[in-house]
Every structure is written in C-alpha cells, then in structure tokens.
Amino acid sequence: AQSVTQLDSHVSVSEGTPVLLRCNYSSSYSPSLFWYVQHPNKGLQLLLKYTSAATLVKGINGFEAEFKKSETSFHLTKPSAHMSDAAEYFCVVSDRGSTSGTYKYIFGTGTRLKVLA
Amino acid sequence: ETGVTQTPRHLVMGMTNKKSLKCEQHLGHNAMYWYKQSAKKPLELMFVYNFKEQTENNSVPSRFSPECPNSSHLFLHLHTLQPEDSALYLCASSLWTGGDETQYFGPGTRLLVL
C-alpha cells in the first residue's frame, strides 16, 4: 500500500535562505507524486508533480523537487525563501492501485513553513 | 484560482440544522471529490464521484450525504452534525482519462458546528 511521510512538521528559515521540505514515500507501483501548498484559510494549490518523466521537476514560484527512487524520496526545495512562502506544504502520492476507476490521493501530514524576516 | 468554486466559504450551524455545501468545477473534469481537513489530522477523503457515479465512500457517517447531479456540480448535504464535524471541507476535481490524476482544489468551506 502507498504511504507518505513528511519528516518535519515545522520548518523555519530566514528570508533569502534555502528551503528544504522532506518527503519519503512507499509505493508498490511506479508512483505519481505531488506537492501542494496551502496558505491560511485557502484551498490547496498544486506546486508541482512527478509522473515518471524527468526526475527533477520544476514547479511554480521557484520550487522544485527531485524524485530519487533509490532513496524513495521526493524532497521540495527552493534556493531562496520569500516571506510569501510561509504556508503549509503537503506531499502526496497517487494510489494507482485503486480499483474504483479513480486515483486516490494519499496525503502526508503536512509541513508548516515559517519564514523569518 | 477560480477553476473550482465552493459556497458558502463559511458556515455556522447548530446540531439540529440541515445545510448543504456546494462545489462547482469549470475545468471540464469528470471526477469530483470531498475531503475533510481537521486540525492536526491528515486530509481525509470522504467521497469520490467519477462520471456522476459514486465510486468511493470512505466510511463516512450517514449524516453526510453527497449528491452529484452532473460532472460539474457536487453537493454535500449535512444534517444532525456533531461538534467534531467542525472542519474545513475541501472539494476537488480531476480529469480522469486513465493517465492524469492531478486534482485541483477549491478554497474550502469552513464549517463550525455548535
């Protein structure tokens, strides 16, 4: 069965410094992986997705993630944090094993990113 | 982000009330989802509809009743809720073609049950 582990519930960085949000997954299939961001009182916005093409995926707002099969990881990075990046970030694996005809998302528990001025 | 809209954005209701949440997607998708997001808990999938047919019911109590009249609209009817049902309810949609499982989310309805 698929599962996702976000290794840090909270991460604090100073503005202008790099961001690293860690995600490990478990999947019996070739997984599709996603990162979503949720700003306070908002829905989830897709940052980027990996669907078995290039292992380095570029997303919106300068974020990128690298799929490492050998490490079963899909960590999210950004070279320089901005105050507007403060939000909660969710790593998601898509369950292709669903028999219902739709893909089910398996969510991580989220990482809250705080950006210090 | 206006591809998936939800109304109302905020709702306060008593335990004996009946209310409905509405979701509409403008993306031409054919699958729609209800999720519950409670504080300090992972997002919980509640229901899935594919081509208007319910394909998932994740052991949701019967006080939550979904309705999907067409591929663009999804409702969640609420009755005799409990305080622990207070949460952010998120709707999502996707174009299930057998290949792309990306889900797009609405802004959510913040529900408070008194």
PDB file of C-alpha atoms in Angstrom:
ATOM      1  CA  ALA A   1       0.000   0.000   0.000  1.00  0.00           C
ATOM      2  CA  GLN A   2       1.075   3.533  -0.693  1.00  0.00           C
ATOM      3  CA  SER A   3       2.125   5.863   2.089  1.00  0.00           C
ATOM      4  CA  VAL A   4       3.788   9.230   2.511  1.00  0.00           C
ATOM      5  CA  THR A   5       5.934  10.523   5.357  1.00  0.00           C
ATOM      6  CA  GLN A   6       6.763  14.178   5.763  1.00  0.00           C
ATOM      7  CA  LEU A   7       9.703  14.158   8.091  1.00  0.00           C
ATOM      8  CA  ASP A   8       9.269  17.622   9.594  1.00  0.00           C
ATOM      9  CA  SER A   9       6.035  19.060  10.918  1.00  0.00           C
ATOM     10  CA  HIS A  10       7.561  22.551  11.173  1.00  0.00           C
ATOM     11  CA  VAL A  11      10.448  24.203   9.339  1.00  0.00           C
ATOM     12  CA  SER A  12      11.745  27.730   9.965  1.00  0.00           C
ATOM     13  CA  VAL A  13      14.089  29.545   7.589  1.00  0.00           C
ATOM     14  CA  SER A  14      15.277  33.102   7.232  1.00  0.00           C
ATOM     15  CA  GLU A  15      14.175  35.090   4.223  1.00  0.00           C
ATOM     16  CA  GLY A  16      16.647  34.644   1.388  1.00  0.00           C
ATOM     17  CA  THR A  17      17.976  31.280   2.597  1.00  0.00           C
ATOM     18  CA  PRO A  18      17.288  27.886   1.003  1.00  0.00           C
ATOM     19  CA  VAL A  19      14.203  25.833   1.760  1.00  0.00           C
ATOM     20  CA  LEU A  20      14.192  22.042   2.110  1.00  0.00           C
ATOM     21  CA  LEU A  21      10.978  20.172   2.904  1.00  0.00           C
ATOM     22  CA  ARG A  22      11.445  16.437   3.131  1.00  0.00           C
ATOM     23  CA  CYS A  23       9.130  13.726   1.886  1.00  0.00           C
ATOM     24  CA  ASN A  24       9.560   9.951   1.722  1.00  0.00           C
ATOM     25  CA  TYR A  25       7.076   7.646   0.069  1.00  0.00           C
ATOM     26  CA  SER A  26       6.259   3.996  -0.137  1.00  0.00           C
ATOM     27  CA  SER A  27       4.673   2.618  -3.269  1.00  0.00           C
ATOM     28  CA  SER A  28       4.231  -0.745  -4.924  1.00  0.00           C
ATOM     29  CA  TYR A  29       3.802   0.913  -8.274  1.00  0.00           C
ATOM     30  CA  SER A  30       5.678   3.499 -10.259  1.00  0.00           C
ATOM     31  CA  PRO A  31       4.298   6.421  -8.304  1.00  0.00           C
ATOM     32  CA  SER A  32       2.944   9.803  -9.236  1.00  0.00           C
ATOM     33  CA  LEU A  33       3.986  12.338  -6.636  1.00  0.00           C
ATOM     34  CA  PHE A  34       2.774  15.849  -5.955  1.00  0.00           C
ATOM     35  CA  TRP A  35       3.496  18.820  -3.760  1.00  0.00           C
ATOM     36  CA  TYR A  36       0.671  21.161  -2.802  1.00  0.00           C
ATOM     37  CA  VAL A  37       0.769  24.390  -0.815  1.00  0.00           C
ATOM     38  CA  GLN A  38      -1.981  25.730   1.426  1.00  0.00           C
ATOM     39  CA  HIS A  39      -1.970  29.313   2.596  1.00  0.00           C
ATOM     40  CA  PRO A  40      -4.080  30.190   5.655  1.00  0.00           C
ATOM     41  CA  ASN A  41      -7.801  29.798   5.047  1.00  0.00           C
ATOM     42  CA  LYS A  42      -7.238  28.785   1.445  1.00  0.00           C
ATOM     43  CA  GLY A  43      -7.530  25.587  -0.565  1.00  0.00           C
ATOM     44  CA  LEU A  44      -4.643  23.518  -1.818  1.00  0.00           C
ATOM     45  CA  GLN A  45      -2.652  24.823  -4.769  1.00  0.00           C
ATOM     46  CA  LEU A  46      -0.587  22.493  -6.950  1.00  0.00           C
ATOM     47  CA  LEU A  47       3.108  23.360  -6.812  1.00  0.00           C
ATOM     48  CA  LEU A  48       4.492  20.572  -8.973  1.00  0.00           C
ATOM     49  CA  LYS A  49       4.065  16.931  -9.925  1.00  0.00           C
ATOM     50  CA  TYR A  50       6.189  13.968 -10.925  1.00  0.00           C
ATOM     51  CA  THR A  51       4.698  11.434 -13.319  1.00  0.00           C
ATOM     52  CA  SER A  52       7.692   9.297 -14.445  1.00  0.00           C
ATOM     53  CA  ALA A  53       9.209  11.793 -16.844  1.00  0.00           C
ATOM     54  CA  ALA A  54      12.209  13.890 -15.754  1.00  0.00           C
ATOM     55  CA  THR A  55      13.311  13.176 -12.192  1.00  0.00           C
ATOM     56  CA  LEU A  56      13.921  16.860 -11.468  1.00  0.00           C
ATOM     57  CA  VAL A  57      10.606  18.635 -11.559  1.00  0.00           C
ATOM     58  CA  LYS A  58      10.244  22.388 -11.669  1.00  0.00           C
ATOM     59  CA  GLY A  59       7.142  23.990 -10.240  1.00  0.00           C
ATOM     60  CA  ILE A  60       5.660  27.377  -9.644  1.00  0.00           C
ATOM     61  CA  ASN A  61       7.170  30.161  -7.542  1.00  0.00           C
ATOM     62  CA  GLY A  62      10.722  28.844  -7.906  1.00  0.00           C
ATOM     63  CA  PHE A  63      10.113  25.500  -6.214  1.00  0.00           C
ATOM     64  CA  GLU A  64      11.483  22.228  -7.493  1.00  0.00           C
ATOM     65  CA  ALA A  65      11.608  18.621  -6.347  1.00  0.00           C
ATOM     66  CA  GLU A  66      13.771  15.660  -7.231  1.00  0.00           C
ATOM     67  CA  PHE A  67      12.447  12.131  -7.463  1.00  0.00           C
ATOM     68  CA  LYS A  68      15.014   9.666  -6.088  1.00  0.00           C
ATOM     69  CA  LYS A  69      13.837   6.116  -6.482  1.00  0.00           C
ATOM     70  CA  SER A  70      16.776   4.599  -4.639  1.00  0.00           C
ATOM     71  CA  GLU A  71      16.014   6.750  -1.598  1.00  0.00           C
ATOM     72  CA  THR A  72      12.205   6.723  -2.074  1.00  0.00           C
ATOM     73  CA  SER A  73      12.294  10.464  -1.595  1.00  0.00           C
ATOM     74  CA  PHE A  74      10.690  13.479  -3.208  1.00  0.00           C
ATOM     75  CA  HIS A  75      12.062  16.470  -1.326  1.00  0.00           C
ATOM     76  CA  LEU A  76      10.904  20.003  -2.132  1.00  0.00           C
ATOM     77  CA  THR A  77      13.482  22.766  -2.430  1.00  0.00           C
ATOM     78  CA  LYS A  78      13.736  26.446  -3.200  1.00  0.00           C
ATOM     79  CA  PRO A  79      17.026  28.355  -3.414  1.00  0.00           C
ATOM     80  CA  SER A  80      15.817  31.488  -1.657  1.00  0.00           C
ATOM     81  CA  ALA A  81      12.817  31.757   0.652  1.00  0.00           C
ATOM     82  CA  HIS A  82      10.387  34.643   0.403  1.00  0.00           C
ATOM     83  CA  MET A  83       8.003  35.828   3.092  1.00  0.00           C
ATOM     84  CA  SER A  84       5.084  34.827   0.870  1.00  0.00           C
ATOM     85  CA  ASP A  85       6.264  31.194   1.003  1.00  0.00           C
ATOM     86  CA  ALA A  86       5.064  30.880   4.582  1.00  0.00           C
ATOM     87  CA  ALA A  87       2.328  28.240   4.376  1.00  0.00           C
ATOM     88  CA  GLU A  88       1.650  24.549   4.883  1.00  0.00           C
ATOM     89  CA  TYR A  89       3.034  22.130   2.325  1.00  0.00           C
ATOM     90  CA  PHE A  90       1.661  18.677   1.561  1.00  0.00           C
ATOM     91  CA  CYS A  91       3.404  15.816  -0.179  1.00  0.00           C
ATOM     92  CA  VAL A  92       1.022  13.452  -1.962  1.00  0.00           C
ATOM     93  CA  VAL A  93       1.349  10.069  -3.651  1.00  0.00           C
ATOM     94  CA  SER A  94      -1.317   8.931  -6.051  1.00  0.00           C
ATOM     95  CA  ASP A  95      -2.686   5.466  -5.475  1.00  0.00           C
ATOM     96  CA  ARG A  96      -2.740   3.835  -8.859  1.00  0.00           C
ATOM     97  CA  GLY A  97      -3.819   0.615  -7.241  1.00  0.00           C
ATOM     98  CA  SER A  98      -7.352   1.858  -6.778  1.00  0.00           C
ATOM     99  CA  THR A  99      -9.923  -0.433  -8.332  1.00  0.00           C
ATOM    100  CA  SER A 100     -12.639   2.194  -8.338  1.00  0.00           C
ATOM    101  CA  GLY A 101     -11.607   3.780 -11.596  1.00  0.00           C
ATOM    102  CA  THR A 102     -10.263   6.927  -9.958  1.00  0.00           C
ATOM    103  CA  TYR A 103      -6.904   7.644  -8.465  1.00  0.00           C
ATOM    104  CA  LYS A 104      -6.864   8.227  -4.728  1.00  0.00           C
ATOM    105  CA  TYR A 105      -4.501  10.669  -3.137  1.00  0.00           C
ATOM    106  CA  ILE A 106      -2.511   9.642  -0.080  1.00  0.00           C
ATOM    107  CA  PHE A 107      -1.543  12.794   1.815  1.00  0.00           C
ATOM    108  CA  GLY A 108       1.354  13.438   4.109  1.00  0.00           C
ATOM    109  CA  THR A 109       0.627  15.146   7.405  1.00  0.00           C
ATOM    110  CA  GLY A 110       1.987  18.466   6.162  1.00  0.00           C
ATOM    111  CA  THR A 111       4.967  20.685   6.926  1.00  0.00           C
ATOM    112  CA  ARG A 112       4.357  24.198   8.144  1.00  0.00           C
ATOM    113  CA  LEU A 113       6.986  26.561   6.747  1.00  0.00           C
ATOM    114  CA  LYS A 114       7.788  29.709   8.656  1.00  0.00           C
ATOM    115  CA  VAL A 115       9.883  32.410   7.015  1.00  0.00           C
ATOM    116  CA  LEU A 116      11.679  34.805   9.327  1.00  0.00           C
ATOM    117  CA  ALA A 117      12.466  38.365   8.295  1.00  0.00           C
TER     118      ALA A 117
ATOM    119  CA  GLU B   1      -7.735  30.146  -8.717  1.00  0.00           C
ATOM    120  CA  THR B   2     -11.341  30.030  -9.945  1.00  0.00           C
ATOM    121  CA  GLY B   3     -11.374  26.591 -11.593  1.00  0.00           C
ATOM    122  CA  VAL B   4     -13.130  25.056  -8.591  1.00  0.00           C
ATOM    123  CA  THR B   5     -15.503  27.180  -6.527  1.00  0.00           C
ATOM    124  CA  GLN B   6     -17.156  26.377  -3.233  1.00  0.00           C
ATOM    125  CA  THR B   7     -20.044  28.034  -1.435  1.00  0.00           C
ATOM    126  CA  PRO B   8     -20.520  29.085   1.221  1.00  0.00           C
ATOM    127  CA  ARG B   9     -16.976  29.870   2.350  1.00  0.00           C
ATOM    128  CA  HIS B  10     -18.007  29.895   5.998  1.00  0.00           C
ATOM    129  CA  LEU B  11     -20.910  28.184   7.726  1.00  0.00           C
ATOM    130  CA  VAL B  12     -22.055  28.054  11.325  1.00  0.00           C
ATOM    131  CA  MET B  13     -24.794  25.603  12.143  1.00  0.00           C
ATOM    132  CA  GLY B  14     -26.459  24.023  15.117  1.00  0.00           C
ATOM    133  CA  MET B  15     -26.577  20.283  15.589  1.00  0.00           C
ATOM    134  CA  THR B  16     -30.227  20.118  14.519  1.00  0.00           C
ATOM    135  CA  ASN B  17     -29.845  22.170  11.344  1.00  0.00           C
ATOM    136  CA  LYS B  18     -29.783  20.975   7.768  1.00  0.00           C
ATOM    137  CA  LYS B  19     -27.449  22.697   5.360  1.00  0.00           C
ATOM    138  CA  SER B  20     -25.712  21.991   2.071  1.00  0.00           C
ATOM    139  CA  LEU B  21     -22.265  22.709   0.728  1.00  0.00           C
ATOM    140  CA  LYS B  22     -21.877  23.336  -2.971  1.00  0.00           C
ATOM    141  CA  CYS B  23     -18.924  22.765  -5.262  1.00  0.00           C
ATOM    142  CA  GLU B  24     -18.677  23.671  -8.925  1.00  0.00           C
ATOM    143  CA  GLN B  25     -15.820  22.983 -11.290  1.00  0.00           C
ATOM    144  CA  HIS B  26     -15.231  24.893 -14.511  1.00  0.00           C
ATOM    145  CA  LEU B  27     -12.389  22.717 -15.814  1.00  0.00           C
ATOM    146  CA  GLY B  28     -14.255  20.146 -17.873  1.00  0.00           C
ATOM    147  CA  HIS B  29     -13.322  17.407 -15.409  1.00  0.00           C
ATOM    148  CA  ASN B  30     -15.223  14.189 -14.842  1.00  0.00           C
ATOM    149  CA  ALA B  31     -14.240  13.219 -11.306  1.00  0.00           C
ATOM    150  CA  MET B  32     -15.039  15.116  -8.123  1.00  0.00           C
ATOM    151  CA  TYR B  33     -14.022  14.615  -4.502  1.00  0.00           C
ATOM    152  CA  TRP B  34     -14.959  15.705  -0.987  1.00  0.00           C
ATOM    153  CA  TYR B  35     -12.248  15.930   1.669  1.00  0.00           C
ATOM    154  CA  LYS B  36     -12.356  16.830   5.339  1.00  0.00           C
ATOM    155  CA  GLN B  37      -9.456  18.739   6.866  1.00  0.00           C
ATOM    156  CA  SER B  38      -9.401  18.876  10.653  1.00  0.00           C
ATOM    157  CA  ALA B  39      -6.777  20.499  12.799  1.00  0.00           C
ATOM    158  CA  LYS B  40      -3.761  18.290  13.447  1.00  0.00           C
ATOM    159  CA  LYS B  41      -5.065  15.445  11.252  1.00  0.00           C
ATOM    160  CA  PRO B  42      -4.205  14.440   7.691  1.00  0.00           C
ATOM    161  CA  LEU B  43      -6.685  15.256   4.984  1.00  0.00           C
ATOM    162  CA  GLU B  44      -9.407  12.648   4.913  1.00  0.00           C
ATOM    163  CA  LEU B  45     -11.007  11.567   1.661  1.00  0.00           C
ATOM    164  CA  MET B  46     -14.757  11.340   2.134  1.00  0.00           C
ATOM    165  CA  PHE B  47     -16.353  10.673  -1.240  1.00  0.00           C
ATOM    166  CA  VAL B  48     -15.361  10.257  -4.871  1.00  0.00           C
ATOM    167  CA  TYR B  49     -17.570  10.615  -7.910  1.00  0.00           C
ATOM    168  CA  ASN B  50     -16.495   9.522 -11.357  1.00  0.00           C
ATOM    169  CA  PHE B  51     -18.797  10.452 -14.245  1.00  0.00           C
ATOM    170  CA  LYS B  52     -21.512  11.277 -11.664  1.00  0.00           C
ATOM    171  CA  GLU B  53     -21.303   7.824 -10.107  1.00  0.00           C
ATOM    172  CA  GLN B  54     -20.106   7.435  -6.542  1.00  0.00           C
ATOM    173  CA  THR B  55     -17.024   5.255  -6.551  1.00  0.00           C
ATOM    174  CA  GLU B  56     -15.717   5.810  -3.023  1.00  0.00           C
ATOM    175  CA  ASN B  57     -17.356   6.236   0.345  1.00  0.00           C
ATOM    176  CA  ASN B  58     -14.671   6.227   2.972  1.00  0.00           C
ATOM    177  CA  SER B  59     -16.836   5.008   5.848  1.00  0.00           C
ATOM    178  CA  VAL B  60     -18.403   8.430   6.219  1.00  0.00           C
ATOM    179  CA  PRO B  61     -21.280   8.744   8.720  1.00  0.00           C
ATOM    180  CA  SER B  62     -24.722   8.962   7.165  1.00  0.00           C
ATOM    181  CA  ARG B  63     -25.220  12.489   8.492  1.00  0.00           C
ATOM    182  CA  PHE B  64     -23.110  13.472   5.456  1.00  0.00           C
ATOM    183  CA  SER B  65     -24.933  12.854   2.204  1.00  0.00           C
ATOM    184  CA  PRO B  66     -23.282  13.647  -1.135  1.00  0.00           C
ATOM    185  CA  GLU B  67     -25.026  14.417  -4.380  1.00  0.00           C
ATOM    186  CA  CYS B  68     -23.545  14.753  -7.854  1.00  0.00           C
ATOM    187  CA  PRO B  69     -26.215  15.772 -10.371  1.00  0.00           C
ATOM    188  CA  ASN B  70     -23.705  16.247 -13.192  1.00  0.00           C
ATOM    189  CA  SER B  71     -19.958  16.247 -13.723  1.00  0.00           C
ATOM    190  CA  SER B  72     -19.668  19.961 -12.892  1.00  0.00           C
ATOM    191  CA  HIS B  73     -21.540  20.081  -9.594  1.00  0.00           C
ATOM    192  CA  LEU B  74     -21.110  18.335  -6.286  1.00  0.00           C
ATOM    193  CA  PHE B  75     -23.070  18.856  -3.098  1.00  0.00           C
ATOM    194  CA  LEU B  76     -22.595  17.734   0.469  1.00  0.00           C
ATOM    195  CA  HIS B  77     -25.840  17.697   2.440  1.00  0.00           C
ATOM    196  CA  LEU B  78     -25.421  17.990   6.189  1.00  0.00           C
ATOM    197  CA  HIS B  79     -27.890  17.086   8.928  1.00  0.00           C
ATOM    198  CA  THR B  80     -27.706  16.491  12.671  1.00  0.00           C
ATOM    199  CA  LEU B  81     -23.980  17.119  12.737  1.00  0.00           C
ATOM    200  CA  GLN B  82     -21.757  16.857  15.792  1.00  0.00           C
ATOM    201  CA  PRO B  83     -19.254  19.419  17.082  1.00  0.00           C
ATOM    202  CA  GLU B  84     -16.403  17.132  15.988  1.00  0.00           C
ATOM    203  CA  ASP B  85     -17.588  17.624  12.406  1.00  0.00           C
ATOM    204  CA  SER B  86     -16.289  21.186  12.543  1.00  0.00           C
ATOM    205  CA  ALA B  87     -13.553  21.354   9.922  1.00  0.00           C
ATOM    206  CA  LEU B  88     -12.551  22.723   6.545  1.00  0.00           C
ATOM    207  CA  TYR B  89     -14.350  20.836   3.788  1.00  0.00           C
ATOM    208  CA  LEU B  90     -12.484  20.803   0.512  1.00  0.00           C
ATOM    209  CA  CYS B  91     -13.777  19.898  -2.894  1.00  0.00           C
ATOM    210  CA  ALA B  92     -11.508  18.797  -5.718  1.00  0.00           C
ATOM    211  CA  SER B  93     -11.860  17.700  -9.313  1.00  0.00           C
ATOM    212  CA  SER B  94      -9.751  15.852 -11.840  1.00  0.00           C
ATOM    213  CA  LEU B  95      -9.873  14.733 -15.440  1.00  0.00           C
ATOM    214  CA  TRP B  96      -9.699  11.004 -15.163  1.00  0.00           C
ATOM    215  CA  THR B  97      -8.565   9.777 -18.537  1.00  0.00           C
ATOM    216  CA  GLY B  98      -6.614   6.836 -17.198  1.00  0.00           C
ATOM    217  CA  GLY B  99      -3.431   8.859 -17.200  1.00  0.00           C
ATOM    218  CA  ASP B 100      -3.614  12.174 -15.391  1.00  0.00           C
ATOM    219  CA  GLU B 101      -4.648  12.010 -11.784  1.00  0.00           C
ATOM    220  CA  THR B 102      -3.910  15.624 -10.860  1.00  0.00           C
ATOM    221  CA  GLN B 103      -6.565  17.030  -8.567  1.00  0.00           C
ATOM    222  CA  TYR B 104      -7.477  20.707  -8.413  1.00  0.00           C
ATOM    223  CA  PHE B 105      -8.906  22.033  -5.193  1.00  0.00           C
ATOM    224  CA  GLY B 106     -11.449  24.653  -4.282  1.00  0.00           C
ATOM    225  CA  PRO B 107     -10.916  27.167  -1.465  1.00  0.00           C
ATOM    226  CA  GLY B 108     -12.946  25.147   1.009  1.00  0.00           C
ATOM    227  CA  THR B 109     -15.910  25.732   3.304  1.00  0.00           C
ATOM    228  CA  ARG B 110     -15.026  26.390   6.933  1.00  0.00           C
ATOM    229  CA  LEU B 111     -17.758  24.689   8.983  1.00  0.00           C
ATOM    230  CA  LEU B 112     -18.420  25.280  12.656  1.00  0.00           C
ATOM    231  CA  VAL B 113     -20.974  23.085  14.397  1.00  0.00           C
ATOM    232  CA  LEU B 114     -22.264  24.448  17.686  1.00  0.00           C
TER     233      LEU B 114
END
